[in-house]
Amino acid sequence: MSGAAATSRSAVGELDPTERLLRSCRGEPVDRPPVWLMRQAGRYLPEYRKVREGVTFLEMCRDVERAVEVSLQPIELVGSEAVILFSDIFTPIPSMGVDVDFQPGPTIANPIRSLDQVKALRVADPLEATPFVFEILRVLRAELESRRIPLLGFAGAPFTLAAYLVEGRGSKDFSSLKRMMYAAPETLRALQAVLTEMVVGYLNAQIEAGAQAVQLFDTWAGLLAPAEYREWVLPTHTEIAQRVNRAGAPLILYVNNGAHVFDEMLESGADVLSLDWRVDVAEAARRANGSASLQGNLDPCALQQSREDIFASVRRIAEAAAAARGHILNLGHGCLPDTPVEGVRAFTDAARALGEGGSRGA
Ligand code: CP3
């Protein structure tokens, strides 16, 4: 399977960015890897900060015009080849009956610590709960159709959402969450069940509104040992992979700090596994053995390198991923506020250069 993908690469003519991304997700031959970046719309871009001026982050997520504008910025400004809906994994949470504030990370005034609090959570019709999300997607899809740029939707995974909801804020080790896992497992199980229900409806509604692929962010699932991951996280991923309309849009699964749970990630049934920089991509490609495509995995801090060194890093990752059935070039985590714009531009240029033999333009 992987050998076939590698040898037929040269037989494919130049693809448009939508075909290139969707074919890579499904493990079909492509001319070169597609490229986009997690958190590609954000504070590292002066043009983002300009649109963000005078409004809160939450207001911006609900403002269709502003959200569309910043979603599109990375195409022209840094040469990204996919657009991800501008929003946050916490956008659907207020509709469940939980107040969320951003300072700048999500904070929950009344963290969820009891079964009664879990039972009070609602799963609303997504179209009524967050109509602006689907309006943003519809407008984006119309804008992108003629440019043949693919549109991505996303959701936070149940475990990562639960981590913030139980802890109340970001944390190094999420010890309140782990305490619940060990001391009140039925509470965490109920919380994950209601979050899974929300995520499935939310992602399917995004696909219906025009998302051509969807990414599930499980940023904190790597906190668990493999056995705990298998018990607490894998079932949520498997259920989401089964119930999301993957024929309409492939599913990309991102786990940060997840090198030790790669085999469990493979079992999820996701079409693409998105890896952080601690993962050896060549080894991951071997272990995947044609059953999933890979995405990643440059350390966002490596965008501080010279243009020439970024080109070399991208070539190394692409070569390491050559045995995978498909590879989407991306970072191992999101762009940071101090990420240099020229570094992001060099990263996407390096992807394009892979289609021309890999070295030009450095
Ligand atoms: O990738 C994209 O460009 C799409 C937009 C996007 C945002 N957040 C915008 C955002 C996506 C996909 C996310 C996902 C997200 N949000 C995750 C999972 C991925 C990851 O980064 O691990 C998590 C854990 C969150 C929660 C969250 N939201 C945090 C921890 C923070 C604060 C940290 C930070 O970067 O400021 C946010 C706020 C946030 N989400 C911002 C943006 C652009 C910054 C808000 C601002 O402009 O002040």
CSV table of C-alpha atoms and ligand atoms in Angstrom, one decimal:
chain,number,residue,atom,x,y,z
A,1,MET,CA,0.0,0.0,0.0
A,2,SER,CA,2.6,2.5,1.1
A,3,GLY,CA,5.0,1.4,-1.8
A,4,ALA,CA,2.2,1.9,-4.3
A,5,ALA,CA,1.5,5.4,-3.0
A,6,ALA,CA,5.2,6.3,-3.3
A,7,THR,CA,5.7,4.9,-6.8
A,8,SER,CA,2.5,6.4,-8.3
A,9,ARG,CA,3.3,9.8,-6.9
A,10,SER,CA,5.0,10.9,-10.1
A,11,ALA,CA,2.1,9.6,-12.2
A,12,VAL,CA,-0.3,12.2,-10.8
A,13,GLY,CA,-0.5,15.6,-12.5
A,14,GLU,CA,-0.6,18.8,-10.5
A,15,LEU,CA,-3.6,18.7,-8.2
A,16,ASP,CA,-5.6,21.5,-6.8
A,17,PRO,CA,-5.3,22.1,-3.1
A,18,THR,CA,-8.7,20.5,-2.3
A,19,GLU,CA,-7.9,17.3,-4.2
A,20,ARG,CA,-4.4,17.2,-2.7
A,21,LEU,CA,-5.7,17.4,0.8
A,22,LEU,CA,-8.6,15.0,0.5
A,23,ARG,CA,-6.6,12.5,-1.5
A,24,SER,CA,-3.8,12.7,1.2
A,25,CYS,CA,-6.4,12.0,3.9
A,26,ARG,CA,-7.7,8.9,2.1
A,27,GLY,CA,-4.2,7.6,1.1
A,28,GLU,CA,-4.6,8.2,-2.6
A,29,PRO,CA,-1.6,9.2,-4.7
A,30,VAL,CA,-0.7,12.9,-4.8
A,31,ASP,CA,1.9,15.2,-6.4
A,32,ARG,CA,3.3,16.4,-3.1
A,33,PRO,CA,2.1,16.9,0.5
A,34,PRO,CA,-0.6,19.6,1.2
A,35,VAL,CA,0.2,22.1,3.9
A,36,TRP,CA,-1.6,24.1,6.5
A,37,LEU,CA,-0.8,25.0,10.2
A,38,MET,CA,-2.7,24.6,13.4
A,39,ARG,CA,-3.6,28.0,14.9
A,40,GLN,CA,-2.6,29.6,11.6
A,41,ALA,CA,-5.0,32.5,12.3
A,42,GLY,CA,-3.8,34.1,15.4
A,43,ARG,CA,-1.8,36.7,17.3
A,44,TYR,CA,1.4,36.2,15.4
A,45,LEU,CA,-0.3,38.0,12.5
A,46,PRO,CA,-0.5,41.8,12.8
A,47,GLU,CA,-3.5,41.6,10.5
A,48,TYR,CA,-5.2,39.3,13.0
A,49,ARG,CA,-4.5,41.6,15.9
A,50,LYS,CA,-6.0,44.5,13.9
A,51,VAL,CA,-9.3,42.7,13.4
A,52,ARG,CA,-9.3,41.5,17.0
A,53,GLU,CA,-8.9,45.1,18.3
A,54,GLY,CA,-11.8,46.4,20.4
A,55,VAL,CA,-13.6,43.0,20.7
A,56,THR,CA,-13.2,40.1,23.0
A,57,PHE,CA,-12.2,36.7,21.7
A,58,LEU,CA,-15.7,35.3,22.2
A,59,GLU,CA,-17.3,38.3,20.4
A,60,MET,CA,-14.9,37.7,17.5
A,61,CYS,CA,-15.9,34.0,17.3
A,62,ARG,CA,-19.6,35.0,17.1
A,63,ASP,CA,-19.0,37.9,14.6
A,64,VAL,CA,-19.4,36.2,11.2
A,65,GLU,CA,-17.7,39.0,9.2
A,66,ARG,CA,-14.6,39.2,11.4
A,67,ALA,CA,-14.3,35.4,11.8
A,68,VAL,CA,-14.5,34.9,8.0
A,69,GLU,CA,-11.9,37.6,7.5
A,70,VAL,CA,-9.3,36.1,9.9
A,71,SER,CA,-10.0,32.5,8.7
A,72,LEU,CA,-9.0,33.6,5.2
A,73,GLN,CA,-6.0,35.6,6.2
A,74,PRO,CA,-3.5,32.7,6.2
A,75,ILE,CA,-4.1,32.0,2.5
A,76,GLU,CA,-2.7,35.3,1.2
A,77,LEU,CA,-0.5,36.2,4.2
A,78,VAL,CA,1.4,33.0,4.7
A,79,GLY,CA,0.4,30.8,1.7
A,80,SER,CA,-1.5,28.2,3.7
A,81,GLU,CA,-3.4,25.7,1.5
A,82,ALA,CA,-6.3,25.0,3.7
A,83,VAL,CA,-8.6,27.2,5.8
A,84,ILE,CA,-9.8,26.1,9.3
A,85,LEU,CA,-12.9,27.7,10.7
A,86,PHE,CA,-11.9,30.5,13.1
A,87,SER,CA,-13.5,29.5,16.4
A,88,ASP,CA,-12.4,27.6,19.6
A,89,ILE,CA,-13.0,24.2,21.1
A,90,PHE,CA,-15.0,26.0,23.8
A,91,THR,CA,-17.5,27.7,21.4
A,92,PRO,CA,-20.3,25.1,21.9
A,93,ILE,CA,-19.8,24.8,25.6
A,94,PRO,CA,-22.0,27.8,26.8
A,95,SER,CA,-25.0,26.2,25.0
A,96,MET,CA,-24.6,23.2,27.4
A,97,GLY,CA,-25.2,25.5,30.3
A,98,VAL,CA,-21.6,26.2,31.3
A,99,ASP,CA,-20.2,29.8,31.5
A,100,VAL,CA,-16.8,30.1,29.8
A,101,ASP,CA,-14.5,33.1,29.8
A,102,PHE,CA,-11.1,33.5,28.0
A,103,GLN,CA,-8.2,35.0,29.9
A,104,PRO,CA,-6.7,34.2,27.3
A,105,GLY,CA,-7.2,30.4,27.9
A,106,PRO,CA,-10.7,29.1,28.7
A,107,THR,CA,-11.8,29.5,32.4
A,108,ILE,CA,-14.9,28.0,34.0
A,109,ALA,CA,-16.4,29.9,36.9
A,110,ASN,CA,-18.1,26.8,38.3
A,111,PRO,CA,-15.9,23.7,37.5
A,112,ILE,CA,-17.8,20.5,37.1
A,113,ARG,CA,-17.1,18.3,40.1
A,114,SER,CA,-20.4,16.3,40.8
A,115,LEU,CA,-22.7,13.9,39.0
A,116,ASP,CA,-25.6,16.4,39.5
A,117,GLN,CA,-23.7,19.0,37.6
A,118,VAL,CA,-23.1,16.6,34.8
A,119,LYS,CA,-26.8,15.6,34.7
A,120,ALA,CA,-27.7,19.3,34.3
A,121,LEU,CA,-25.7,19.6,31.1
A,122,ARG,CA,-27.7,20.0,27.9
A,123,VAL,CA,-27.0,18.8,24.4
A,124,ALA,CA,-28.8,21.4,22.2
A,125,ASP,CA,-29.5,21.3,18.5
A,126,PRO,CA,-26.1,22.8,17.2
A,127,LEU,CA,-27.9,24.9,14.6
A,128,GLU,CA,-29.8,26.6,17.3
A,129,ALA,CA,-27.0,26.7,19.9
A,130,THR,CA,-24.2,28.2,17.7
A,131,PRO,CA,-25.8,29.3,14.4
A,132,PHE,CA,-22.9,31.6,13.7
A,133,VAL,CA,-20.5,28.7,13.4
A,134,PHE,CA,-22.4,27.2,10.5
A,135,GLU,CA,-23.0,30.6,8.9
A,136,ILE,CA,-19.2,31.2,9.0
A,137,LEU,CA,-18.6,27.8,7.4
A,138,ARG,CA,-21.2,28.5,4.6
A,139,VAL,CA,-19.7,31.9,3.8
A,140,LEU,CA,-16.2,30.4,3.8
A,141,ARG,CA,-17.1,27.5,1.6
A,142,ALA,CA,-18.6,29.9,-1.0
A,143,GLU,CA,-15.5,32.1,-0.8
A,144,LEU,CA,-13.1,29.1,-1.2
A,145,GLU,CA,-14.9,27.1,-3.9
A,146,SER,CA,-13.5,29.0,-6.9
A,147,ARG,CA,-10.0,29.0,-5.3
A,148,ARG,CA,-10.2,25.2,-4.7
A,149,ILE,CA,-8.9,25.7,-1.2
A,150,PRO,CA,-10.3,23.1,1.2
A,151,LEU,CA,-12.3,24.1,4.3
A,152,LEU,CA,-11.7,22.3,7.7
A,153,GLY,CA,-14.1,22.2,10.7
A,154,PHE,CA,-13.1,21.0,14.1
A,155,ALA,CA,-14.1,20.2,17.6
A,156,GLY,CA,-12.4,19.6,21.0
A,157,ALA,CA,-12.4,15.9,22.0
A,158,PRO,CA,-14.4,14.9,25.1
A,159,PHE,CA,-11.4,14.2,27.3
A,160,THR,CA,-9.7,17.6,26.6
A,161,LEU,CA,-13.0,19.4,27.0
A,162,ALA,CA,-13.6,17.5,30.3
A,163,ALA,CA,-10.1,18.4,31.4
A,164,TYR,CA,-10.9,22.1,31.4
A,165,LEU,CA,-14.5,21.7,32.6
A,166,VAL,CA,-13.4,19.8,35.7
A,167,GLU,CA,-10.2,21.7,36.4
A,168,GLY,CA,-11.8,25.1,35.6
A,169,ARG,CA,-8.7,26.3,33.7
A,170,GLY,CA,-5.6,25.2,31.9
A,171,SER,CA,-3.1,23.2,34.1
A,172,LYS,CA,0.2,21.3,33.8
A,173,ASP,CA,-1.1,18.0,35.1
A,174,PHE,CA,-5.0,18.5,35.4
A,175,SER,CA,-4.9,16.8,38.8
A,176,SER,CA,-8.6,17.5,39.6
A,177,LEU,CA,-9.5,15.7,36.4
A,178,LYS,CA,-7.3,12.8,37.4
A,179,ARG,CA,-8.8,12.7,40.9
A,180,MET,CA,-12.2,12.4,39.3
A,181,MET,CA,-11.0,9.6,37.0
A,182,TYR,CA,-9.7,7.6,39.9
A,183,ALA,CA,-12.1,8.6,42.8
A,184,ALA,CA,-15.4,9.2,40.9
A,185,PRO,CA,-15.1,7.3,37.6
A,186,GLU,CA,-18.8,7.2,37.0
A,187,THR,CA,-18.9,11.0,37.1
A,188,LEU,CA,-16.2,11.4,34.5
A,189,ARG,CA,-17.8,8.6,32.4
A,190,ALA,CA,-21.1,10.5,32.4
A,191,LEU,CA,-19.4,13.7,31.5
A,192,GLN,CA,-17.5,12.2,28.6
A,193,ALA,CA,-20.7,10.6,27.4
A,194,VAL,CA,-22.6,13.9,27.2
A,195,LEU,CA,-19.6,15.6,25.6
A,196,THR,CA,-19.3,12.8,23.0
A,197,GLU,CA,-22.9,13.3,22.1
A,198,MET,CA,-22.4,17.0,21.7
A,199,VAL,CA,-19.2,16.5,19.6
A,200,VAL,CA,-20.9,14.1,17.2
A,201,GLY,CA,-23.8,16.4,16.5
A,202,TYR,CA,-21.5,19.5,16.2
A,203,LEU,CA,-19.1,17.9,13.7
A,204,ASN,CA,-21.9,16.4,11.6
A,205,ALA,CA,-23.6,19.9,11.4
A,206,GLN,CA,-20.2,21.4,10.4
A,207,ILE,CA,-19.9,18.8,7.6
A,208,GLU,CA,-23.5,19.6,6.5
A,209,ALA,CA,-22.5,23.3,6.4
A,210,GLY,CA,-19.6,22.7,4.1
A,211,ALA,CA,-16.6,21.5,6.1
A,212,GLN,CA,-14.6,19.1,3.8
A,213,ALA,CA,-12.5,17.5,6.6
A,214,VAL,CA,-12.8,17.8,10.4
A,215,GLN,CA,-10.1,17.7,13.0
A,216,LEU,CA,-10.7,16.4,16.6
A,217,PHE,CA,-8.3,18.1,19.0
A,218,ASP,CA,-7.4,15.9,22.0
A,219,THR,CA,-4.6,18.2,23.4
A,220,TRP,CA,-4.5,16.7,26.9
A,221,ALA,CA,-5.1,13.0,26.2
A,222,GLY,CA,-1.4,12.4,26.2
A,223,LEU,CA,-1.4,12.9,30.0
A,224,LEU,CA,-2.6,9.4,30.4
A,225,ALA,CA,-0.6,6.1,30.4
A,226,PRO,CA,-1.4,3.8,27.6
A,227,ALA,CA,-3.8,1.6,29.7
A,228,GLU,CA,-5.7,4.6,31.0
A,229,TYR,CA,-5.8,6.1,27.5
A,230,ARG,CA,-7.3,2.9,26.2
A,231,GLU,CA,-9.9,2.9,28.9
A,232,TRP,CA,-10.9,6.6,29.0
A,233,VAL,CA,-10.0,8.1,25.6
A,234,LEU,CA,-9.9,5.5,22.9
A,235,PRO,CA,-13.7,4.6,23.2
A,236,THR,CA,-14.6,8.3,22.7
A,237,HIS,CA,-12.5,8.5,19.6
A,238,THR,CA,-13.9,5.3,18.2
A,239,GLU,CA,-17.4,6.3,18.8
A,240,ILE,CA,-16.9,9.7,17.2
A,241,ALA,CA,-15.1,8.1,14.2
A,242,GLN,CA,-18.1,5.7,13.8
A,243,ARG,CA,-20.8,8.3,14.1
A,244,VAL,CA,-19.3,11.2,12.2
A,245,ASN,CA,-20.0,11.3,8.4
A,246,ARG,CA,-16.5,10.4,7.3
A,247,ALA,CA,-17.7,9.7,3.8
A,248,GLY,CA,-18.6,13.4,3.7
A,249,ALA,CA,-15.4,14.6,5.4
A,250,PRO,CA,-12.4,12.6,6.6
A,251,LEU,CA,-11.6,12.8,10.3
A,252,ILE,CA,-8.2,14.0,11.5
A,253,LEU,CA,-7.3,13.1,15.1
A,254,TYR,CA,-4.7,15.2,17.0
A,255,VAL,CA,-3.2,14.1,20.3
A,256,ASN,CA,-0.5,16.3,21.8
A,257,ASN,CA,2.3,14.5,23.7
A,258,GLY,CA,0.9,11.2,22.3
A,259,ALA,CA,4.0,9.3,21.1
A,260,HIS,CA,3.3,6.6,23.7
A,261,VAL,CA,-0.3,6.0,22.6
A,262,PHE,CA,0.2,5.9,18.8
A,263,ASP,CA,-1.0,2.3,18.5
A,264,GLU,CA,-4.1,3.2,20.4
A,265,MET,CA,-4.7,6.2,18.1
A,266,LEU,CA,-4.5,3.9,15.1
A,267,GLU,CA,-7.3,1.8,16.6
A,268,SER,CA,-9.6,4.8,16.6
A,269,GLY,CA,-10.5,4.5,13.0
A,270,ALA,CA,-9.6,8.1,12.2
A,271,ASP,CA,-8.5,8.7,8.6
A,272,VAL,CA,-5.5,10.9,9.6
A,273,LEU,CA,-3.4,10.9,12.8
A,274,SER,CA,-1.9,14.3,13.6
A,275,LEU,CA,1.4,14.0,15.5
A,276,ASP,CA,3.5,16.3,17.6
A,277,TRP,CA,7.3,16.7,17.1
A,278,ARG,CA,8.2,14.1,19.7
A,279,VAL,CA,7.0,11.3,17.4
A,280,ASP,CA,9.4,9.6,15.0
A,281,VAL,CA,7.4,10.0,11.7
A,282,ALA,CA,9.2,7.2,9.9
A,283,GLU,CA,8.4,4.8,12.7
A,284,ALA,CA,4.8,6.0,12.9
A,285,ALA,CA,4.5,5.4,9.1
A,286,ARG,CA,5.8,1.8,9.5
A,287,ARG,CA,3.4,1.1,12.4
A,288,ALA,CA,0.4,2.6,10.6
A,289,ASN,CA,1.2,0.2,7.7
A,290,GLY,CA,-1.3,1.9,5.3
A,291,SER,CA,-4.2,2.0,7.7
A,292,ALA,CA,-4.1,5.8,8.4
A,293,SER,CA,-2.5,8.9,6.9
A,294,LEU,CA,-0.2,11.1,9.0
A,295,GLN,CA,-0.2,14.9,9.7
A,296,GLY,CA,2.6,17.0,11.2
A,297,ASN,CA,4.9,17.4,12.8
A,298,LEU,CA,7.4,20.3,12.9
A,299,ASP,CA,8.0,21.8,16.4
A,300,PRO,CA,6.3,25.3,16.1
A,301,CYS,CA,9.5,26.8,17.7
A,302,ALA,CA,11.5,25.4,14.7
A,303,LEU,CA,9.8,28.2,12.6
A,304,GLN,CA,12.4,30.5,14.4
A,305,GLN,CA,15.1,28.9,12.1
A,306,SER,CA,16.4,30.5,9.0
A,307,ARG,CA,14.5,30.0,5.8
A,308,GLU,CA,17.1,27.5,4.5
A,309,ASP,CA,16.9,25.5,7.7
A,310,ILE,CA,13.1,25.4,7.6
A,311,PHE,CA,13.4,24.0,4.1
A,312,ALA,CA,15.7,21.3,5.3
A,313,SER,CA,13.4,20.5,8.2
A,314,VAL,CA,10.4,20.2,5.9
A,315,ARG,CA,12.4,17.9,3.5
A,316,ARG,CA,13.4,15.7,6.4
A,317,ILE,CA,9.8,15.3,7.6
A,318,ALA,CA,8.5,14.7,4.1
A,319,GLU,CA,11.1,12.0,3.6
A,320,ALA,CA,10.4,10.4,6.9
A,321,ALA,CA,6.7,10.3,6.0
A,322,ALA,CA,7.2,9.0,2.5
A,323,ALA,CA,6.3,5.4,3.6
A,324,ALA,CA,2.9,6.6,5.0
A,325,ARG,CA,-0.2,6.1,2.8
A,326,GLY,CA,-0.6,9.9,2.9
A,327,HIS,CA,1.0,12.9,4.6
A,328,ILE,CA,-0.3,16.4,5.4
A,329,LEU,CA,2.5,18.8,6.3
A,330,ASN,CA,1.7,20.7,9.5
A,331,LEU,CA,3.1,21.7,12.8
A,332,GLY,CA,3.2,19.4,15.9
A,333,HIS,CA,1.1,22.0,17.8
A,334,GLY,CA,-0.3,25.4,17.0
A,335,CYS,CA,1.5,28.6,15.9
A,336,LEU,CA,2.6,30.6,19.0
A,337,PRO,CA,2.1,34.4,19.5
A,338,ASP,CA,5.9,34.9,18.9
A,339,THR,CA,6.0,32.7,15.7
A,340,PRO,CA,7.7,34.7,12.9
A,341,VAL,CA,5.5,35.4,9.9
A,342,GLU,CA,8.5,34.7,7.6
A,343,GLY,CA,9.0,31.3,9.3
A,344,VAL,CA,5.4,30.3,8.5
A,345,ARG,CA,5.8,31.6,4.9
A,346,ALA,CA,9.0,29.6,4.5
A,347,PHE,CA,7.2,26.5,5.8
A,348,THR,CA,4.5,26.7,3.2
A,349,ASP,CA,7.0,27.6,0.5
A,350,ALA,CA,9.0,24.5,1.4
A,351,ALA,CA,6.0,22.3,0.9
A,352,ARG,CA,5.4,23.7,-2.5
A,353,ALA,CA,9.1,23.2,-3.3
A,354,LEU,CA,8.7,19.5,-2.6
A,355,GLY,CA,6.7,19.3,-5.8
A,356,GLU,CA,9.6,20.8,-7.7
A,357,GLY,CA,12.3,18.5,-6.4
A,358,GLY,CA,12.5,20.0,-2.9
A,359,SER,CA,15.3,22.5,-2.9
A,360,ARG,CA,14.3,25.6,-5.0
A,361,GLY,CA,13.5,28.9,-3.2
A,362,ALA,CA,15.4,28.2,0.0
B,1,CP3,O1,-6.2,26.6,14.2
B,1,CP3,C1,-6.9,27.7,14.0
B,1,CP3,O2,-6.3,28.7,13.5
B,1,CP3,C2,-8.3,27.8,14.3
B,1,CP3,C3,-8.8,28.3,15.5
B,1,CP3,C4,-8.5,27.7,16.9
B,1,CP3,C5,-8.4,28.4,18.1
B,1,CP3,N1,-8.3,27.5,19.1
B,1,CP3,C6,-8.3,29.9,18.1
B,1,CP3,C7,-7.9,30.5,19.3
B,1,CP3,C8,-8.5,26.3,17.2
B,1,CP3,C9,-8.5,25.1,16.3
B,1,CP3,C10,-8.3,26.3,18.6
B,1,CP3,C11,-8.3,25.0,19.4
B,1,CP3,C12,-8.0,25.0,20.8
B,1,CP3,N2,-8.4,25.9,21.7
B,1,CP3,C13,-7.4,23.9,21.5
B,1,CP3,C14,-6.9,22.7,20.9
B,1,CP3,C15,-5.6,22.9,20.1
B,1,CP3,C16,-4.4,23.3,21.0
B,1,CP3,O3,-4.0,24.4,20.8
B,1,CP3,O4,-4.0,22.5,21.8
B,1,CP3,C17,-7.4,24.3,22.9
B,1,CP3,C18,-6.7,23.5,24.0
B,1,CP3,C19,-8.0,25.5,23.0
B,1,CP3,C20,-8.3,26.3,24.2
B,1,CP3,C21,-7.7,27.6,24.2
B,1,CP3,N3,-8.2,28.7,23.5
B,1,CP3,C22,-6.5,28.1,24.8
B,1,CP3,C23,-5.6,27.3,25.7
B,1,CP3,C24,-6.4,29.5,24.5
B,1,CP3,C25,-5.4,30.4,25.1
B,1,CP3,C26,-4.0,30.2,24.5
B,1,CP3,C27,-3.8,31.2,23.4
B,1,CP3,O5,-3.3,30.8,22.4
B,1,CP3,O6,-4.1,32.4,23.6
B,1,CP3,C28,-7.5,29.8,23.6
B,1,CP3,C29,-7.7,31.1,23.0
B,1,CP3,C30,-7.6,31.1,21.5
B,1,CP3,N4,-8.1,30.2,20.7
B,1,CP3,C31,-6.9,32.1,20.7
B,1,CP3,C32,-7.1,31.8,19.4
B,1,CP3,C33,-6.7,32.5,18.1
B,1,CP3,C34,-6.3,33.4,21.2
B,1,CP3,C35,-7.3,34.4,21.5
B,1,CP3,C36,-6.9,35.8,21.4
B,1,CP3,O7,-6.9,36.3,20.3
B,1,CP3,O8,-6.7,36.4,22.4
